[in-house]
PDB file of C-alpha atoms in Angstrom:
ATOM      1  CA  UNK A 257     -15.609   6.256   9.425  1.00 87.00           C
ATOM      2  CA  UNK A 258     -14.019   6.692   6.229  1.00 92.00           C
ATOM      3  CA  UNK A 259     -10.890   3.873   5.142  1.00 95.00           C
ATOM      4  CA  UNK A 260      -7.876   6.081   5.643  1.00 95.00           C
ATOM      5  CA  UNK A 261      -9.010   7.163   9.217  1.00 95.00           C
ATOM      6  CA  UNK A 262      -8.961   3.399  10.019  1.00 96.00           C
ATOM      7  CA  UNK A 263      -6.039   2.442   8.373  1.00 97.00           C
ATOM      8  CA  UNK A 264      -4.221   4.938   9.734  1.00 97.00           C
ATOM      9  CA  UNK A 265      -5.385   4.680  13.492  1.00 95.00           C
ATOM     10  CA  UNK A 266      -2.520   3.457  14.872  1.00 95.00           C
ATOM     11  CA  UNK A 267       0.546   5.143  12.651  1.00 97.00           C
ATOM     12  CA  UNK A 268       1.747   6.601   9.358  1.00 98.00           C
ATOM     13  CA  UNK A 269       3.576   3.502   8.003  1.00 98.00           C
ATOM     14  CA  UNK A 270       0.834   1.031   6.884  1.00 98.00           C
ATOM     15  CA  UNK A 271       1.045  -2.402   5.697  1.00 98.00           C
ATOM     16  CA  UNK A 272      -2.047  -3.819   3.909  1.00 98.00           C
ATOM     17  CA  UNK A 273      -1.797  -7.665   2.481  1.00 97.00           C
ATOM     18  CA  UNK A 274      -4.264 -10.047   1.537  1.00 94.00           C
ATOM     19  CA  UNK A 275      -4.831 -12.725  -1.420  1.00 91.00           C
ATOM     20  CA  UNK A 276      -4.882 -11.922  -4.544  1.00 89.00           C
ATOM     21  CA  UNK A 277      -8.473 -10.134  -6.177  1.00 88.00           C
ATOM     22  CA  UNK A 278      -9.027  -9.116  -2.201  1.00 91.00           C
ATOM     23  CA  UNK A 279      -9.658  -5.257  -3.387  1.00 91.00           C
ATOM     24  CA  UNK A 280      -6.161  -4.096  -1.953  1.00 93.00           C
ATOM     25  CA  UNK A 281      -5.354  -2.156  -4.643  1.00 91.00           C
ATOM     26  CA  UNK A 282      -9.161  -0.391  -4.818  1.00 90.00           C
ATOM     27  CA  UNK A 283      -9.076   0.264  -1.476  1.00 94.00           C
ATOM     28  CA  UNK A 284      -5.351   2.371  -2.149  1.00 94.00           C
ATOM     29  CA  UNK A 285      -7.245   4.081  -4.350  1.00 91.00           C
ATOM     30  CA  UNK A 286      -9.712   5.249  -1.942  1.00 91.00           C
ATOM     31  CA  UNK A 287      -6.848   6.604   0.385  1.00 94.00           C
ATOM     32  CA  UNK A 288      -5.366   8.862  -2.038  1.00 92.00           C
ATOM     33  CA  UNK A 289      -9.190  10.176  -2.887  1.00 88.00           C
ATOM     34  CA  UNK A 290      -9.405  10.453   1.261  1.00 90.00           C
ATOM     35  CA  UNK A 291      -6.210  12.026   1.474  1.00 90.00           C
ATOM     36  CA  UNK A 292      -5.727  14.054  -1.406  1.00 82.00           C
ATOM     37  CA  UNK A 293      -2.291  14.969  -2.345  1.00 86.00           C
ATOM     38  CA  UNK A 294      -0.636  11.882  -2.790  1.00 93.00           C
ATOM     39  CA  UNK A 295       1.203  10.047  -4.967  1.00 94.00           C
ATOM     40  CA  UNK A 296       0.635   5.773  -6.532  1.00 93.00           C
ATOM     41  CA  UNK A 297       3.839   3.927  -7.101  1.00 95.00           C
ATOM     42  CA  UNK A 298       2.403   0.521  -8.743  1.00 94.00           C
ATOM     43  CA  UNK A 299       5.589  -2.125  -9.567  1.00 94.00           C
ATOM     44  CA  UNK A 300       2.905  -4.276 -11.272  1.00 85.00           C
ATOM     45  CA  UNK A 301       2.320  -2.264 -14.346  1.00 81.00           C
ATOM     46  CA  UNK A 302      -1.192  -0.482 -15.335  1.00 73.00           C
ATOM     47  CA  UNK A 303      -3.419  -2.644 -14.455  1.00 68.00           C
ATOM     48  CA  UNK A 304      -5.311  -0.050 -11.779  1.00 69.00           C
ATOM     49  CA  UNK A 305      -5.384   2.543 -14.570  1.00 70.00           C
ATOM     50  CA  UNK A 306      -8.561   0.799 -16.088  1.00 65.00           C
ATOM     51  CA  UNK A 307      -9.974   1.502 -12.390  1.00 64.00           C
ATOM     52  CA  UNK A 308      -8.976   5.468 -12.476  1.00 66.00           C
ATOM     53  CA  UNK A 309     -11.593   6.429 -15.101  1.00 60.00           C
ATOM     54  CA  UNK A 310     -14.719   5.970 -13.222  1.00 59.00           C
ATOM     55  CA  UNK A 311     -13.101   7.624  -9.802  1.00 63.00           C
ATOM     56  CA  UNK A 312     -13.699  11.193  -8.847  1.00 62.00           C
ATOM     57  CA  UNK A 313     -11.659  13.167  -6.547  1.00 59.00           C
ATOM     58  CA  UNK A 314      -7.882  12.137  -7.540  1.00 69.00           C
ATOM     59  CA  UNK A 315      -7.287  16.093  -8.741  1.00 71.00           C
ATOM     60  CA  UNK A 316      -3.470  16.200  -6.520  1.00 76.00           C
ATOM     61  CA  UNK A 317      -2.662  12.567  -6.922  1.00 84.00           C
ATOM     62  CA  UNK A 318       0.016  11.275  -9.005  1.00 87.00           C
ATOM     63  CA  UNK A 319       0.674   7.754 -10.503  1.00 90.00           C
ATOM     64  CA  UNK A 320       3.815   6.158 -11.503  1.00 92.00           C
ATOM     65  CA  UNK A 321       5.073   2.979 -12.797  1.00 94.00           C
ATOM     66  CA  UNK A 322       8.253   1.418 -12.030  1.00 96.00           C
ATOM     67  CA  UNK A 323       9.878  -1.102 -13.363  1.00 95.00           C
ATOM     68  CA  UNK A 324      13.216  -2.061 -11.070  1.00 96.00           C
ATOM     69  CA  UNK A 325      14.429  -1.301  -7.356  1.00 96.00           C
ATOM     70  CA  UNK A 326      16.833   1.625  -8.539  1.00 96.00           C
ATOM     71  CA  UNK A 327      13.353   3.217  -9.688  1.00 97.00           C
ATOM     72  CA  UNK A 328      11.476   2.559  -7.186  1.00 97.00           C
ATOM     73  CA  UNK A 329      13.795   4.139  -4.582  1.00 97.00           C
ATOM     74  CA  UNK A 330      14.350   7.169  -6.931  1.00 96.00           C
ATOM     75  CA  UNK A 331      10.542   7.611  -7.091  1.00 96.00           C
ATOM     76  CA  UNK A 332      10.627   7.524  -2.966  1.00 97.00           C
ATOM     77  CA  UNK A 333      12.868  10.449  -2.963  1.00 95.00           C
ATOM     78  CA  UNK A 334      11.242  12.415  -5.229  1.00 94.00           C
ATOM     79  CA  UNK A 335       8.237  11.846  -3.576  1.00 93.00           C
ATOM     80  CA  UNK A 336       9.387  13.559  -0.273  1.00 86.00           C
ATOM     81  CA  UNK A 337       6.795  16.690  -0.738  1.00 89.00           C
ATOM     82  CA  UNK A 338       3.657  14.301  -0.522  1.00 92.00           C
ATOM     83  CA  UNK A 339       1.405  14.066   1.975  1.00 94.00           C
ATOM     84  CA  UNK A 340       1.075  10.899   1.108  1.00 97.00           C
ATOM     85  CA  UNK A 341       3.270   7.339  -0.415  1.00 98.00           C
ATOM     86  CA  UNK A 342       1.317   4.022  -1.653  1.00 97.00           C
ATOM     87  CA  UNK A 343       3.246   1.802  -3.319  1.00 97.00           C
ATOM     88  CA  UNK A 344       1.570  -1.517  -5.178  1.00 94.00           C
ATOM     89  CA  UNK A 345       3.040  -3.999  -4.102  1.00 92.00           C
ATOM     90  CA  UNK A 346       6.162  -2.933  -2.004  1.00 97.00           C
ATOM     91  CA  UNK A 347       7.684  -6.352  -2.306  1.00 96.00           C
ATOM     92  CA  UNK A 348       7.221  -7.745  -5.565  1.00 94.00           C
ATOM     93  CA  UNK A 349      10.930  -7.230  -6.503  1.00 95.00           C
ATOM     94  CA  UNK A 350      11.746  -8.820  -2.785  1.00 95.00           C
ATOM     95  CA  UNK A 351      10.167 -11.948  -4.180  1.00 91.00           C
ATOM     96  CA  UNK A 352      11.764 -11.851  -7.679  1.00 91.00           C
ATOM     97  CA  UNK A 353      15.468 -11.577  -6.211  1.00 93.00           C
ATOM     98  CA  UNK A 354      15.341 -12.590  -2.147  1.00 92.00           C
ATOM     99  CA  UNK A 355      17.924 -10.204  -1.801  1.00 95.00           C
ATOM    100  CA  UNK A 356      17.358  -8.081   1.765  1.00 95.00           C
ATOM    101  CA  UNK A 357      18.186  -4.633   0.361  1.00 95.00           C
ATOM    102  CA  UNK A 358      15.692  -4.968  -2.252  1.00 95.00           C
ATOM    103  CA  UNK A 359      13.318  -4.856   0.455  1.00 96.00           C
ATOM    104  CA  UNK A 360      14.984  -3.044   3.029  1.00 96.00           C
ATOM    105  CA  UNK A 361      16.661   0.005   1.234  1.00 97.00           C
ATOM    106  CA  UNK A 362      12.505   1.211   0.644  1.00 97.00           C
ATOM    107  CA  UNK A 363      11.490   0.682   3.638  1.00 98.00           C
ATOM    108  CA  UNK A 364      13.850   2.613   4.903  1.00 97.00           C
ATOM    109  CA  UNK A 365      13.111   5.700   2.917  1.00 97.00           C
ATOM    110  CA  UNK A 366       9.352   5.112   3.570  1.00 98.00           C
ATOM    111  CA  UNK A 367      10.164   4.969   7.759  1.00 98.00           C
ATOM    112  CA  UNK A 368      11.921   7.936   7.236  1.00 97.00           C
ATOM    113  CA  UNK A 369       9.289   9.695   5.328  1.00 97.00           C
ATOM    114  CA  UNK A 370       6.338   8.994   7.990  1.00 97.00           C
ATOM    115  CA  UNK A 371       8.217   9.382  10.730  1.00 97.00           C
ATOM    116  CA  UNK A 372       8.750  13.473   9.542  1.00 96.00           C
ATOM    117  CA  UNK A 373       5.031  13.443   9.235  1.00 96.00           C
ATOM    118  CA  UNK A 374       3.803  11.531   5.888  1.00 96.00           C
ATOM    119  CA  UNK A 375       1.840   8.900   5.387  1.00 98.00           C
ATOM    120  CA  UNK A 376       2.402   5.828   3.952  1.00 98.00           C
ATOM    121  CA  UNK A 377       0.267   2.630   2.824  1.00 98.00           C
ATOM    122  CA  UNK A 378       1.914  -0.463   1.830  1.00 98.00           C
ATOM    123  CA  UNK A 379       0.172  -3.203  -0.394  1.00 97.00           C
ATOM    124  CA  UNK A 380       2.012  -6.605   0.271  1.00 97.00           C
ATOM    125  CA  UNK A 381       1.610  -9.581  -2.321  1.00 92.00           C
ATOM    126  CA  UNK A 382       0.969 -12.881  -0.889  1.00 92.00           C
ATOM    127  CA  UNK A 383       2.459 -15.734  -1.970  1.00 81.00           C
ATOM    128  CA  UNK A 384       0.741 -18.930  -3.764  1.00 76.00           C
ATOM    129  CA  UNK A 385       1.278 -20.957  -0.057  1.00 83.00           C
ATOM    130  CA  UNK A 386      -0.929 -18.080   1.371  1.00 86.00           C
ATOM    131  CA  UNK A 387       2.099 -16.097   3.186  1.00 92.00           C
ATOM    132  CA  UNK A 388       3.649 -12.678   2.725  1.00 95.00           C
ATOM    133  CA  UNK A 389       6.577 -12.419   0.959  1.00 92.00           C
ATOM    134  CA  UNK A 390       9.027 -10.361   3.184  1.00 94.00           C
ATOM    135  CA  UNK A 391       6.895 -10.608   6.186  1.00 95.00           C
ATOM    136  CA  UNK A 392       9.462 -10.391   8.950  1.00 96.00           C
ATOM    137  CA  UNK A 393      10.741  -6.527   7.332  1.00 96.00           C
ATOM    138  CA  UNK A 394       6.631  -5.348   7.193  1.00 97.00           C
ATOM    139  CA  UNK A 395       6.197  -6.370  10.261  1.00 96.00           C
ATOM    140  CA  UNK A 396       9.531  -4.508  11.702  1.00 97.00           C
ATOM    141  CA  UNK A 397       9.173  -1.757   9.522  1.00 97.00           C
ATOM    142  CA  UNK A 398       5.129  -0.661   9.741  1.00 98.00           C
ATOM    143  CA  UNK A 399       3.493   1.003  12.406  1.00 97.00           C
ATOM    144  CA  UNK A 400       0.607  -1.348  11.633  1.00 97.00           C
ATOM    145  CA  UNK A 401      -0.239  -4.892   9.754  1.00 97.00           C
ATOM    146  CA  UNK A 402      -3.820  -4.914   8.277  1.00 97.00           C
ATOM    147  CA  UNK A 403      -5.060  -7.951   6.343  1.00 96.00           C
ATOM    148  CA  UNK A 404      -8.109  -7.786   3.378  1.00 95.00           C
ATOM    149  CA  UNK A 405     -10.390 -10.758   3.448  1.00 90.00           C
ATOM    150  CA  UNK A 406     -13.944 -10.776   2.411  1.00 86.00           C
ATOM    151  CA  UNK A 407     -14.841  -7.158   2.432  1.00 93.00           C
ATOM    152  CA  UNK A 408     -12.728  -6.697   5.553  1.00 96.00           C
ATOM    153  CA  UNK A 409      -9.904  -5.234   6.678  1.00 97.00           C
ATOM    154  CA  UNK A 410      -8.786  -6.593   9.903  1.00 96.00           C
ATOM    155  CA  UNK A 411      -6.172  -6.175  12.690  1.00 92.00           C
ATOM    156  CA  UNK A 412      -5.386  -5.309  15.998  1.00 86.00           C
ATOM    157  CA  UNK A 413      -9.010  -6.494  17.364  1.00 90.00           C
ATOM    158  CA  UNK A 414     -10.347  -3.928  15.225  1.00 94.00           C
ATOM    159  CA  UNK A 415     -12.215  -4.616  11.959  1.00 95.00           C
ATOM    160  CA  UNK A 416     -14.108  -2.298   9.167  1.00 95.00           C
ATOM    161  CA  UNK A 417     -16.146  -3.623   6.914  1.00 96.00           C
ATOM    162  CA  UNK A 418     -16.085  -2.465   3.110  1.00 95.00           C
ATOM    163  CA  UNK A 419     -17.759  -2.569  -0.037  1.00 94.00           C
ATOM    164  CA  UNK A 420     -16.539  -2.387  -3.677  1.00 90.00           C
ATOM    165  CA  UNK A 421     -19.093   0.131  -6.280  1.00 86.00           C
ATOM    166  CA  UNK A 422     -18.183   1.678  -9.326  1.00 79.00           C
ATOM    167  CA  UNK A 423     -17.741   5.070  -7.518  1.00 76.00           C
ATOM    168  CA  UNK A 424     -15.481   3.578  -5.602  1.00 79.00           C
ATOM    169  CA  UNK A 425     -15.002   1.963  -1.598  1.00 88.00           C
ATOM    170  CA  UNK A 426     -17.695   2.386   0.557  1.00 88.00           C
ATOM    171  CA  UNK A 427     -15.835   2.330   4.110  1.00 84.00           C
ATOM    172  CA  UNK A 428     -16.106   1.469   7.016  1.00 87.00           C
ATOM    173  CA  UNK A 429     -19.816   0.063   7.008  1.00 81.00           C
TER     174      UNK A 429
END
């Protein structure tokens, strides 16, 4: 079974969290190769362009960076015409300012989004006390609530194991 047919079992709205150097971010990257047209919203900079080079198959995807909420949200809107949204990490200006609509107004526009038929995968930062910044709006907002750990992505008594090359994410072994 390949990774976005698991992750996206049981919805269109997503949620993917785990610690930190997990392989969220190359396993996002494996979606939009899955998926196809599609479009990467990081908020933490360029970091995952180092990882685009040796990946095939990203022909209709699109990467942005942004750097505050207002952009963010704009970058949701024009997005509309995707198939697909994945945003890296969706709550890293959540933990910056702990104020609600910095969280809430995207969600929003993402629940919107799926619910006329895209697809959308949320990567969620955890915190250094091992908890989810924000955790109470992904788990109102998302259709489903996977966790990484171990070359695993777990939830709902369901589990697919996974495995990190330099072609990319071997899924679900």
């Amino acid at each position: 079974m390949r990774i976005s047919e698991f992750l996206f079992q049981k919805g269109r709205l997503i949620s993917l969290y785990g610690l930190a150097g997990t392989g969220k971010t190359n396993i996002a990257l494996q979606v939009l190769i899955e998926v196809g047209k599609g479009i990467f919203i990081s908020t933490e900079g360029s970091a995952y362009e180092a990882r685009l080079e040796k990946l095939k198959g990203l022909h209709n995807a699109l990467f942005t960076n942004v750097n505050s909420i207002l952009e963010l949200i704009t970058s949701i809107i024009k997005s509309s015409t995707t198939d697909l949204i994945i945003i890296d990490s969706i709550n890293s200006f959540y933990r910056l300012s702990r104020r609600k609509k910095d969280i809430e107004y995207p969600l929003i526009l993402l629940k919107s989004f799926s619910e006329n038929g895209g697809k959308v995968l949320l990567i969620w930062q955890m915190s250094w006390n091992n908890k989810v910044s924000g955790e109470k709006f992904m788990r109102k907002f998302s259709d489903d609530v996977l966790r990484i750990s171990r070359g695993e992505i777990i939830g709902n008594l369901r589990v697919c194991k996974f495995k990190i090359t330099e072609r990319g994410v071997l899924g679900c072994l």
